[in-house]
Coordinates of C-alpha atoms and ligand atoms in Angstrom, one line a residue:
M22 CA 0.0 0.0 0.0
D23 CA 1.6 3.3 -0.9
I24 CA 1.5 6.2 1.4
K25 CA -1.5 7.8 -0.3
E26 CA -3.6 4.8 0.0
Q27 CA -2.5 4.4 3.6
L28 CA -3.6 7.9 4.4
E29 CA -7.0 7.4 2.7
Q30 CA -7.4 4.1 4.7
I31 CA -6.7 5.9 8.0
K32 CA -9.3 8.6 7.1
K33 CA -11.9 6.0 6.2
N34 CA -11.2 3.9 9.4
A35 CA -11.5 7.0 11.5
L36 CA -14.8 8.2 10.0
D37 CA -16.2 4.6 10.2
M38 CA -15.3 4.4 13.8
L39 CA -16.8 7.8 14.6
N40 CA -20.1 6.5 13.2
S41 CA -20.2 3.5 15.4
D42 CA -18.3 4.5 18.6
S43 CA -19.1 7.4 20.9
D44 CA -15.8 7.5 22.8
L45 CA -14.5 10.6 20.9
E46 CA -11.4 11.0 23.0
S47 CA -10.0 7.5 22.4
I48 CA -10.7 7.9 18.7
R49 CA -8.7 11.1 18.7
V50 CA -5.8 9.4 20.5
K51 CA -5.9 6.4 18.2
F52 CA -5.6 8.5 15.0
L53 CA -4.2 11.9 15.9
G54 CA -2.4 11.3 19.2
K55 CA 1.4 11.3 19.7
K56 CA 1.5 7.5 19.1
G57 CA -1.4 7.6 16.8
E58 CA -1.7 6.2 13.2
L59 CA -1.4 9.6 11.4
T60 CA 1.7 10.5 13.5
A61 CA 3.2 7.2 12.5
V62 CA 2.8 8.1 8.8
L63 CA 4.5 11.4 9.4
R64 CA 7.4 9.6 11.1
S65 CA 7.9 7.5 8.0
M66 CA 8.2 10.7 5.8
G67 CA 12.0 9.9 5.7
Q68 CA 11.3 7.2 3.2
V69 CA 9.4 9.6 0.9
S70 CA 11.5 11.2 -1.9
P71 CA 12.2 14.9 -1.2
E72 CA 10.2 16.1 -4.1
D73 CA 7.1 14.2 -3.0
R74 CA 7.3 15.3 0.6
P75 CA 5.4 18.6 0.2
L76 CA 2.5 16.8 -1.5
V77 CA 2.4 14.0 1.1
G78 CA 2.7 16.6 3.9
K79 CA -0.3 18.4 2.4
H80 CA -2.3 15.2 2.2
V81 CA -1.5 14.3 5.8
N82 CA -2.8 17.7 6.9
E83 CA -6.0 17.3 4.9
V84 CA -6.6 13.9 6.6
R85 CA -5.9 15.4 10.0
E86 CA -8.3 18.2 9.4
A87 CA -11.0 15.9 8.1
I88 CA -10.7 13.7 11.2
E89 CA -10.6 16.7 13.5
Q90 CA -13.6 18.2 11.8
A91 CA -15.5 15.0 12.0
I92 CA -14.7 14.7 15.7
E93 CA -15.8 18.3 16.3
N94 CA -19.1 17.7 14.4
K95 CA -19.8 14.6 16.4
K96 CA -19.1 16.5 19.7
S97 CA -21.4 19.3 18.9
S98 CA -24.2 16.9 17.8
F99 CA -23.8 15.1 21.2
M100 CA -24.0 18.3 23.0
E101 CA -27.0 19.4 21.1
K102 CA -28.7 16.1 21.9
A103 CA -27.9 16.4 25.6
M104 CA -29.2 19.9 25.6
Q105 CA -32.4 18.9 24.0
A106 CA -32.9 16.0 26.4
K107 CA -32.2 18.4 29.3
L108 CA -34.7 21.0 28.0
K109 CA -37.3 18.3 27.6
A110 CA -36.8 16.9 31.1
E111 CA -37.0 20.4 32.6
T112 CA -39.9 21.8 30.8
I113 CA -42.6 23.3 33.1
D114 CA -46.1 23.1 31.9
V115 CA -47.4 26.5 32.9
T116 CA -51.0 25.4 32.1
E117 CA -51.0 22.6 34.6
P118 CA -53.0 23.4 37.7
G119 CA -50.8 24.0 40.8
K120 CA -50.4 21.9 43.9
K121 CA -52.4 23.5 46.7
P122 CA -50.3 23.8 49.9
E123 CA -52.2 22.5 52.9
I124 CA -52.8 25.3 55.3
G125 CA -53.5 24.5 58.9
H126 CA -55.8 26.4 61.2
R127 CA -56.3 27.4 64.8
H128 CA -56.9 24.7 67.3
P129 CA -60.5 24.6 68.5
I130 CA -59.5 25.7 72.0
A131 CA -57.6 28.6 70.6
Q132 CA -60.6 29.5 68.4
T133 CA -62.8 29.4 71.4
E134 CA -60.5 31.5 73.5
E135 CA -60.3 34.1 70.7
M136 CA -64.1 34.2 70.4
L137 CA -64.4 34.8 74.2
V138 CA -61.7 37.4 74.2
D139 CA -63.4 39.2 71.3
I140 CA -66.7 39.3 73.1
F141 CA -65.2 40.9 76.3
V142 CA -62.9 43.2 74.5
G143 CA -66.0 44.4 72.7
M144 CA -67.4 45.3 76.2
G145 CA -64.3 47.3 77.1
F146 CA -62.3 44.7 78.9
S147 CA -58.5 44.5 78.3
V148 CA -56.5 41.3 78.3
V149 CA -53.9 40.6 81.0
E150 CA -51.8 37.5 81.3
G151 CA -49.9 36.1 84.2
P152 CA -47.4 33.3 85.0
E153 CA -48.3 29.7 84.9
I154 CA -45.7 28.9 87.5
E155 CA -47.1 30.8 90.4
Y156 CA -46.5 31.5 94.1
D157 CA -48.8 29.8 96.6
Y158 CA -49.5 33.3 97.8
Y159 CA -51.1 34.5 94.6
N160 CA -52.8 31.2 93.7
F161 CA -54.3 30.6 97.2
E162 CA -53.3 32.7 100.1
A163 CA -54.1 36.2 98.7
L164 CA -57.4 34.8 97.5
N165 CA -58.5 34.0 101.0
L166 CA -57.4 30.4 100.8
P167 CA -54.9 30.1 103.6
K168 CA -52.8 26.9 104.1
N169 CA -55.0 24.0 105.2
H170 CA -58.2 25.6 103.9
P171 CA -60.5 22.8 102.9
A172 CA -61.3 24.5 99.6
R173 CA -57.7 23.8 98.5
D174 CA -58.7 20.2 98.1
T175 CA -60.8 20.9 95.0
Q176 CA -57.9 22.6 93.3
D177 CA -55.0 20.3 94.2
T178 CA -52.2 21.1 91.8
F179 CA -48.5 20.3 91.1
Y180 CA -46.0 21.7 93.5
I181 CA -42.4 22.7 92.6
T182 CA -41.6 23.8 96.1
D183 CA -43.8 24.3 99.1
N184 CA -44.4 27.9 97.9
I185 CA -44.2 27.6 94.1
L186 CA -46.8 25.7 92.1
L187 CA -48.5 25.4 88.7
R188 CA -51.4 27.7 89.0
S189 CA -54.7 25.9 89.5
Q190 CA -56.8 28.8 88.3
T191 CA -56.4 32.2 86.5
S192 CA -57.5 34.0 89.6
P193 CA -54.0 34.9 90.7
V194 CA -54.0 37.4 87.8
Q195 CA -56.8 39.2 89.7
V196 CA -54.4 39.7 92.6
R197 CA -51.4 40.7 90.5
T198 CA -53.5 43.2 88.6
M199 CA -55.2 44.8 91.7
E200 CA -51.8 45.0 93.4
N201 CA -50.4 47.3 90.7
T202 CA -53.4 49.0 89.1
K203 CA -55.7 51.6 90.5
P204 CA -59.4 51.1 89.9
P205 CA -61.3 51.3 87.6
I206 CA -60.1 47.8 86.6
R207 CA -61.8 45.9 83.8
I208 CA -59.7 42.9 82.7
I209 CA -60.0 39.4 81.4
S210 CA -57.2 36.8 81.8
P211 CA -57.2 33.8 79.6
G212 CA -54.6 31.1 80.0
R213 CA -53.5 27.6 80.9
V214 CA -54.1 26.1 84.3
Y215 CA -53.2 22.9 86.0
R216 CA -54.8 20.4 88.5
A217 CA -53.8 17.1 89.8
D218 CA -56.8 15.4 88.2
P219 CA -56.5 12.1 86.2
A220 CA -57.6 12.6 82.6
D221 CA -61.2 11.5 81.8
A222 CA -63.9 12.7 79.5
T223 CA -64.5 15.9 81.6
H224 CA -61.1 16.3 83.4
S225 CA -57.6 17.0 82.3
P226 CA -54.4 17.9 84.3
I227 CA -54.0 20.8 82.0
F228 CA -56.8 23.0 80.7
H229 CA -57.7 26.6 80.0
Q230 CA -59.7 29.2 81.9
M231 CA -60.7 32.7 81.4
E232 CA -61.2 35.0 84.3
G233 CA -62.9 38.4 84.4
L234 CA -62.5 41.1 87.0
V235 CA -64.2 44.5 87.3
V236 CA -63.4 46.9 90.2
D237 CA -64.8 50.4 90.5
K238 CA -66.9 52.6 92.7
G239 CA -70.5 51.3 93.0
I240 CA -70.1 48.0 91.1
T241 CA -73.0 45.6 92.0
M242 CA -74.2 42.1 91.3
G243 CA -76.5 43.7 88.7
D244 CA -73.5 44.7 86.7
L245 CA -72.2 41.2 86.9
K246 CA -75.5 39.8 85.7
G247 CA -75.7 42.2 82.8
V248 CA -72.2 41.4 81.6
L249 CA -72.7 37.6 81.8
E250 CA -76.1 37.8 80.2
L251 CA -74.7 39.6 77.2
F252 CA -71.8 37.2 77.0
A253 CA -74.2 34.1 77.2
K254 CA -76.4 35.5 74.4
K255 CA -73.3 36.1 72.2
V256 CA -72.0 32.6 72.7
F257 CA -75.2 30.5 72.9
G258 CA -77.7 32.5 71.0
E259 CA -80.1 35.5 71.4
N260 CA -82.7 33.5 73.3
T261 CA -80.3 32.3 76.0
K262 CA -81.3 32.9 79.6
I263 CA -78.9 32.8 82.6
R264 CA -79.5 31.7 86.2
F265 CA -77.5 32.2 89.3
R266 CA -77.3 29.5 92.0
P267 CA -75.8 30.3 95.4
H268 CA -72.3 28.8 95.8
H269 CA -69.1 29.2 97.7
F270 CA -65.8 30.5 96.5
P271 CA -63.4 31.8 99.2
F272 CA -62.5 34.9 97.1
T273 CA -66.0 36.1 96.3
E274 CA -68.9 37.0 98.6
P275 CA -71.7 36.4 97.6
S276 CA -70.7 33.7 95.1
A277 CA -72.7 31.9 92.5
E278 CA -72.6 29.2 89.9
V279 CA -74.0 30.4 86.7
D280 CA -76.1 28.3 84.3
V281 CA -77.3 29.0 80.8
S282 CA -80.5 27.7 79.4
C283 CA -79.7 24.6 77.3
W284 CA -78.7 25.7 73.8
E285 CA -79.8 22.3 72.4
C286 CA -83.4 22.1 73.7
G287 CA -84.0 25.7 74.8
G288 CA -84.8 24.5 78.4
K289 CA -87.2 21.6 77.9
G290 CA -84.6 19.1 78.9
C291 CA -82.6 16.8 76.7
R292 CA -79.5 14.6 76.5
V293 CA -77.1 17.7 76.4
C294 CA -78.5 19.2 79.7
K295 CA -79.2 15.8 81.2
G296 CA -82.9 16.6 81.4
E297 CA -82.2 19.8 83.5
G298 CA -82.9 22.5 80.9
W299 CA -79.8 24.3 82.2
V300 CA -76.1 23.8 81.8
E301 CA -73.5 25.1 84.3
I302 CA -70.8 27.2 82.6
L303 CA -69.0 29.4 85.1
G304 CA -68.4 30.6 88.6
A305 CA -68.8 34.2 89.7
G306 CA -69.3 36.6 92.6
M307 CA -68.5 39.9 94.2
V308 CA -64.8 40.2 95.1
H309 CA -64.4 39.4 98.8
P310 CA -63.4 42.5 100.9
F311 CA -60.5 40.5 102.3
V312 CA -59.1 40.1 98.8
L313 CA -59.6 43.8 97.9
R314 CA -57.9 44.9 101.1
N315 CA -55.0 42.3 100.6
C316 CA -54.3 44.0 97.3
G317 CA -54.4 47.6 98.7
I318 CA -57.9 48.5 97.5
D319 CA -60.2 50.0 100.1
P320 CA -63.4 47.8 100.2
D321 CA -65.3 50.7 101.8
V322 CA -64.7 52.8 98.6
Y323 CA -64.6 50.2 95.9
S324 CA -66.4 47.0 95.0
G325 CA -66.0 44.6 92.2
F326 CA -67.1 41.3 90.6
A327 CA -65.2 38.4 89.2
F328 CA -66.1 35.4 87.1
G329 CA -64.2 32.4 85.8
M330 CA -64.9 29.9 83.2
G331 CA -63.3 26.8 81.6
I332 CA -62.6 27.4 78.0
E333 CA -62.7 23.6 77.2
R334 CA -66.3 23.5 78.6
I335 CA -67.4 26.3 76.2
A336 CA -65.6 24.6 73.3
L337 CA -67.2 21.2 74.1
S338 CA -70.7 22.8 74.0
R339 CA -70.0 24.9 71.0
F340 CA -68.7 22.1 68.9
G341 CA -70.9 19.3 70.3
I342 CA -67.9 17.2 71.5
D343 CA -68.4 14.8 74.4
D344 CA -64.8 14.0 75.4
L345 CA -62.2 16.6 76.5
R346 CA -59.3 14.3 75.8
L347 CA -59.9 14.7 72.1
F348 CA -58.6 18.3 72.3
Y349 CA -55.1 17.2 73.4
E350 CA -54.5 14.1 71.3
N351 CA -53.4 16.0 68.3
D352 CA -55.2 13.7 65.9
E353 CA -55.6 15.5 62.6
R354 CA -58.7 13.6 61.8
F355 CA -60.4 15.3 64.8
L356 CA -58.8 18.7 64.5
K357 CA -59.6 19.1 60.8
Q358 CA -63.3 19.1 61.6
F359 CA -63.2 22.6 63.2
Ligands
LIG408 N1 -61.3 30.5 89.8 C1 -62.6 29.8 90.1 C2 -62.4 28.3 89.8 O1 -61.4 27.9 89.1 C3 -63.7 30.3 89.2 C4 -64.1 31.7 89.7 C5 -63.4 32.8 89.3 C6 -65.2 31.9 90.6 C7 -63.8 34.1 89.7 C8 -65.5 33.1 91.0 C9 -64.9 34.2 90.5 O2 -63.2 27.5 90.2

């Protein structure tokens, strides 16, 4: 084979290989590399007669350029293909309907608390919060519940030391407020409270209360009744009636338990009110003179009323739920219904 044919053969082999093999770099090395076939031909130029050398040299260059060009073309067609594939894989169909993110909502207890707060803020009350870890003094002593008072039994709680406990009611906020505010006082204090009660359908060691307190000159039980009646109508409907039953709380005198006419049967008696026609929803009374004096307010000048309710109890009635524990289990199937 003369050198011309040899060169043509190399070119043909290279182009054939490019058609069937995609490893461009090894093809380049095989034909154009330092130890490649074309370089070998160049090395054998010594055997070519001096007058033929320029022609052969030119031919070698043509073959080199042809192979280089073919490799380049192949490379850009690969890149083009890869780009097309990438574009296809990454296309966004802007006409496709979007995925809706799932948005949560307020817990039914929080919803109820907000509703209650709104009602009282609408009547001119302001919201005050207090610590959940409380001194015995604020939770009991200042509220006319000295150590060993039997009424402490109904509010047994968790003690951190002899004098520090988890508050069993939101009433300590009354004391804290009266200590550092001059009447007129008109506050509500929603928040978490604790009692050493085992959990059942109507009890939980953690629950929520909302307390109200009004202190001013000339405040009477009539004011208390008016406020609570308005509240009951807002929560349970326009036709709701309220009723006061005599009761005892150490920090109010007189004290009452307050019932609302049954929202389910309107008072005739049904399963919800257990045939009574009335449902108990809160405790209330006129602030005990002892408590006022304890907080630096002169009971001969000022009087006040207070009331306290369980937020869970209102939520149970509002949503028609019969087991308190459902509120704390964090079961989405339950929570999603409200
Ligand atoms: N704090 C009382 C309780 O938890 C409720 C209450 C508050 C009663 C204010 C009267 C006045 O039982």
